[in-house]
Short mmCIF file of N, CA and C in Angstrom, two decimals:
data_model
loop_
_atom_site.label_atom_id
_atom_site.label_comp_id
_atom_site.label_asym_id
_atom_site.label_seq_id
_atom_site.Cartn_x
_atom_site.Cartn_y
_atom_site.Cartn_z
N MET A 367 -14.28 -13.17 10.24
CA MET A 367 -13.90 -11.79 9.32
C MET A 367 -13.01 -11.19 9.92
N ALA A 368 -12.53 -10.62 8.72
CA ALA A 368 -10.98 -9.86 9.20
C ALA A 368 -11.51 -8.52 8.85
N LYS A 369 -11.03 -7.90 9.38
CA LYS A 369 -11.46 -6.76 9.07
C LYS A 369 -11.12 -5.32 7.68
N ASN A 370 -10.72 -4.96 7.13
CA ASN A 370 -11.01 -4.29 6.43
C ASN A 370 -10.39 -3.13 6.65
N ILE A 371 -8.82 -2.54 5.35
CA ILE A 371 -9.51 -1.21 5.58
C ILE A 371 -8.65 0.13 4.01
N ARG A 372 -9.75 0.78 3.65
CA ARG A 372 -9.11 1.16 2.57
C ARG A 372 -7.71 2.60 2.49
N ILE A 373 -6.71 2.59 1.81
CA ILE A 373 -6.13 3.66 1.74
C ILE A 373 -6.55 4.48 0.32
N LYS A 374 -5.91 5.28 1.04
CA LYS A 374 -6.68 6.85 -0.52
C LYS A 374 -5.29 6.93 -0.30
N GLN A 375 -4.66 7.89 -1.54
CA GLN A 375 -3.36 8.56 -1.05
C GLN A 375 -3.97 10.09 -1.74
N VAL A 376 -3.21 10.55 -1.09
CA VAL A 376 -3.70 12.40 -1.21
C VAL A 376 -2.62 13.49 -1.48
N ARG A 377 -1.01 12.66 -1.07
CA ARG A 377 -0.29 13.53 -1.65
C ARG A 377 0.22 12.73 -2.96
N SER A 378 0.72 13.70 -3.46
CA SER A 378 2.28 12.86 -4.89
C SER A 378 3.03 12.23 -3.88
N GLY A 379 3.28 11.75 -4.04
CA GLY A 379 5.00 10.80 -3.97
C GLY A 379 5.93 10.63 -4.57
N SER A 380 5.88 11.93 -5.45
CA SER A 380 7.46 12.03 -5.82
C SER A 380 8.42 12.88 -5.24
N ASN A 381 8.21 13.68 -4.39
CA ASN A 381 9.04 13.32 -4.04
C ASN A 381 9.69 13.12 -2.68
N ALA A 382 8.27 11.99 -2.65
CA ALA A 382 9.12 11.28 -1.00
C ALA A 382 10.60 10.17 -1.61
N ILE A 383 10.08 10.51 -0.34
CA ILE A 383 11.87 9.90 -0.21
C ILE A 383 11.60 8.18 -0.64
N ARG A 384 12.85 7.41 -1.35
CA ARG A 384 13.36 6.40 -2.07
C ARG A 384 12.55 4.98 -0.93
N LYS A 385 12.22 5.21 0.38
CA LYS A 385 11.52 3.63 0.64
C LYS A 385 10.24 4.13 0.59
N GLN A 386 10.11 5.51 0.56
CA GLN A 386 8.66 5.61 1.10
C GLN A 386 7.26 5.26 -0.16
N ARG A 387 8.47 5.77 -1.68
CA ARG A 387 7.85 5.95 -2.76
C ARG A 387 7.62 4.33 -3.09
N ALA A 388 8.78 3.64 -2.91
CA ALA A 388 8.40 2.04 -2.50
C ALA A 388 7.77 0.94 -1.90
N THR A 389 7.14 2.43 -0.45
CA THR A 389 6.62 1.27 0.08
C THR A 389 4.96 1.56 -0.54
N LEU A 390 4.23 2.79 -0.96
CA LEU A 390 3.39 3.46 -1.42
C LEU A 390 3.20 2.26 -3.10
N GLU A 391 4.47 2.24 -3.17
CA GLU A 391 4.18 1.19 -4.59
C GLU A 391 4.09 -0.53 -3.99
N ALA A 392 4.48 -0.96 -2.72
CA ALA A 392 3.93 -1.81 -2.40
C ALA A 392 2.33 -2.33 -2.16
N LEU A 393 2.17 -0.91 -2.08
CA LEU A 393 0.49 -0.83 -1.17
C LEU A 393 -0.42 -1.23 -1.89
N GLY A 394 -0.27 -0.66 -3.31
CA GLY A 394 -0.31 -0.77 -4.68
C GLY A 394 -0.92 0.10 -5.58
N LEU A 395 -0.32 1.06 -4.62
CA LEU A 395 -1.06 2.99 -5.19
C LEU A 395 0.18 3.13 -5.71
N ARG A 396 -0.17 3.68 -6.68
CA ARG A 396 1.04 4.35 -8.12
C ARG A 396 0.52 5.53 -9.28
N HIS A 397 -0.94 5.62 -8.25
CA HIS A 397 -1.85 7.26 -9.18
C HIS A 397 -2.03 8.22 -7.76
N HIS A 398 -1.67 9.52 -7.55
CA HIS A 398 -1.94 10.41 -6.89
C HIS A 398 -4.12 10.39 -6.85
N GLN A 399 -4.32 10.01 -5.74
CA GLN A 399 -5.93 9.37 -5.79
C GLN A 399 -6.57 8.38 -5.63
N ALA A 400 -5.78 7.25 -6.33
CA ALA A 400 -5.14 5.76 -6.23
C ALA A 400 -6.08 6.01 -4.27
N GLU A 401 -6.96 4.47 -5.01
CA GLU A 401 -7.54 3.71 -3.39
C GLU A 401 -7.03 2.01 -3.69
N VAL A 402 -6.81 1.86 -2.36
CA VAL A 402 -6.79 0.19 -2.12
C VAL A 402 -7.52 -0.27 -0.67
N VAL A 403 -8.45 -1.61 -1.21
CA VAL A 403 -8.95 -2.74 0.10
C VAL A 403 -8.13 -2.77 0.78
N LYS A 404 -7.38 -3.36 1.45
CA LYS A 404 -6.01 -4.15 2.71
C LYS A 404 -6.65 -4.53 3.82
N GLU A 405 -6.45 -5.54 3.94
CA GLU A 405 -6.77 -6.74 4.97
C GLU A 405 -6.03 -5.85 6.69
N ASP A 406 -6.40 -5.29 7.45
CA ASP A 406 -5.91 -5.93 8.23
C ASP A 406 -5.10 -6.02 8.34
N ASN A 407 -3.43 -5.85 9.00
CA ASN A 407 -2.39 -6.47 9.41
C ASN A 407 -1.52 -6.38 10.00
N PRO A 408 -0.48 -6.45 10.84
CA PRO A 408 0.76 -5.43 11.17
C PRO A 408 1.30 -4.91 10.36
N ALA A 409 1.24 -5.63 9.23
CA ALA A 409 2.35 -5.61 8.08
C ALA A 409 1.74 -4.32 7.93
N ILE A 410 0.81 -3.96 7.05
CA ILE A 410 -0.09 -2.96 6.20
C ILE A 410 0.14 -2.22 7.17
N ARG A 411 -0.18 -1.27 8.40
CA ARG A 411 -0.36 -1.15 9.42
C ARG A 411 1.12 -0.07 9.70
N GLY A 412 1.89 -1.22 9.51
CA GLY A 412 3.64 -0.69 9.52
C GLY A 412 3.87 0.18 8.36
N MET A 413 2.71 -0.06 6.63
CA MET A 413 3.62 -0.02 6.00
C MET A 413 2.89 1.67 5.79
N ILE A 414 1.95 1.79 6.27
CA ILE A 414 0.94 2.85 6.53
C ILE A 414 1.88 3.76 7.40
N ARG A 415 2.26 3.92 8.11
CA ARG A 415 2.54 4.41 9.73
C ARG A 415 4.05 4.81 8.62
N VAL A 416 4.81 4.34 7.73
CA VAL A 416 6.22 4.88 6.92
C VAL A 416 5.08 6.54 5.76
N VAL A 417 3.89 5.57 5.29
CA VAL A 417 3.58 7.06 4.05
C VAL A 417 2.34 7.48 4.79
N ALA A 418 2.30 8.04 6.53
CA ALA A 418 1.15 8.41 7.40
C ALA A 418 0.92 9.41 6.18
N HIS A 419 1.74 10.45 6.04
CA HIS A 419 1.37 11.87 5.55
C HIS A 419 1.15 11.78 3.98
N LEU A 420 1.14 11.01 3.72
CA LEU A 420 0.23 10.89 2.10
C LEU A 420 -0.59 10.59 2.06
N VAL A 421 -0.70 9.44 2.49
CA VAL A 421 -2.79 9.06 3.11
C VAL A 421 -3.33 8.93 3.86
N GLU A 422 -4.07 8.92 3.21
CA GLU A 422 -6.36 8.80 3.97
C GLU A 422 -6.18 6.79 4.65
N VAL A 423 -6.55 6.65 5.64
CA VAL A 423 -7.06 5.35 5.87
C VAL A 423 -8.67 5.46 6.83
N GLU A 424 -8.74 5.00 6.17
CA GLU A 424 -10.18 4.70 7.06
C GLU A 424 -10.86 3.14 6.31
N GLU A 425 -11.70 2.63 8.26
CA GLU A 425 -11.66 0.89 8.52
C GLU A 425 -12.91 1.24 7.54
N VAL A 426 -13.11 0.53 7.43
CA VAL A 426 -14.04 -0.64 6.05
C VAL A 426 -14.60 -1.99 6.64
N ASP A 427 -16.13 -2.55 6.64
CA ASP A 427 -16.58 -3.77 6.61
C ASP A 427 -16.34 -4.45 5.34
#
C-alpha cells in the first residue's frame, strides 16, 4: 500500500509569486486552511518543496 501525505495550506498564496500560486492550485489547495491528501511520490514532494513555507505536511496511512 502506498503511503499518503496530508497537505494543509497554512499561509495565503495571494502574495506568492506566480509559480508558487500555480503549484498550490495544482496540489488542489485553493483557499487558506484547505487540506488535501495525496499519494507520496517524488512529483508531489517536489511540488511541496516549492511551497514549503506556505503549507504543513504530515504522513498518514
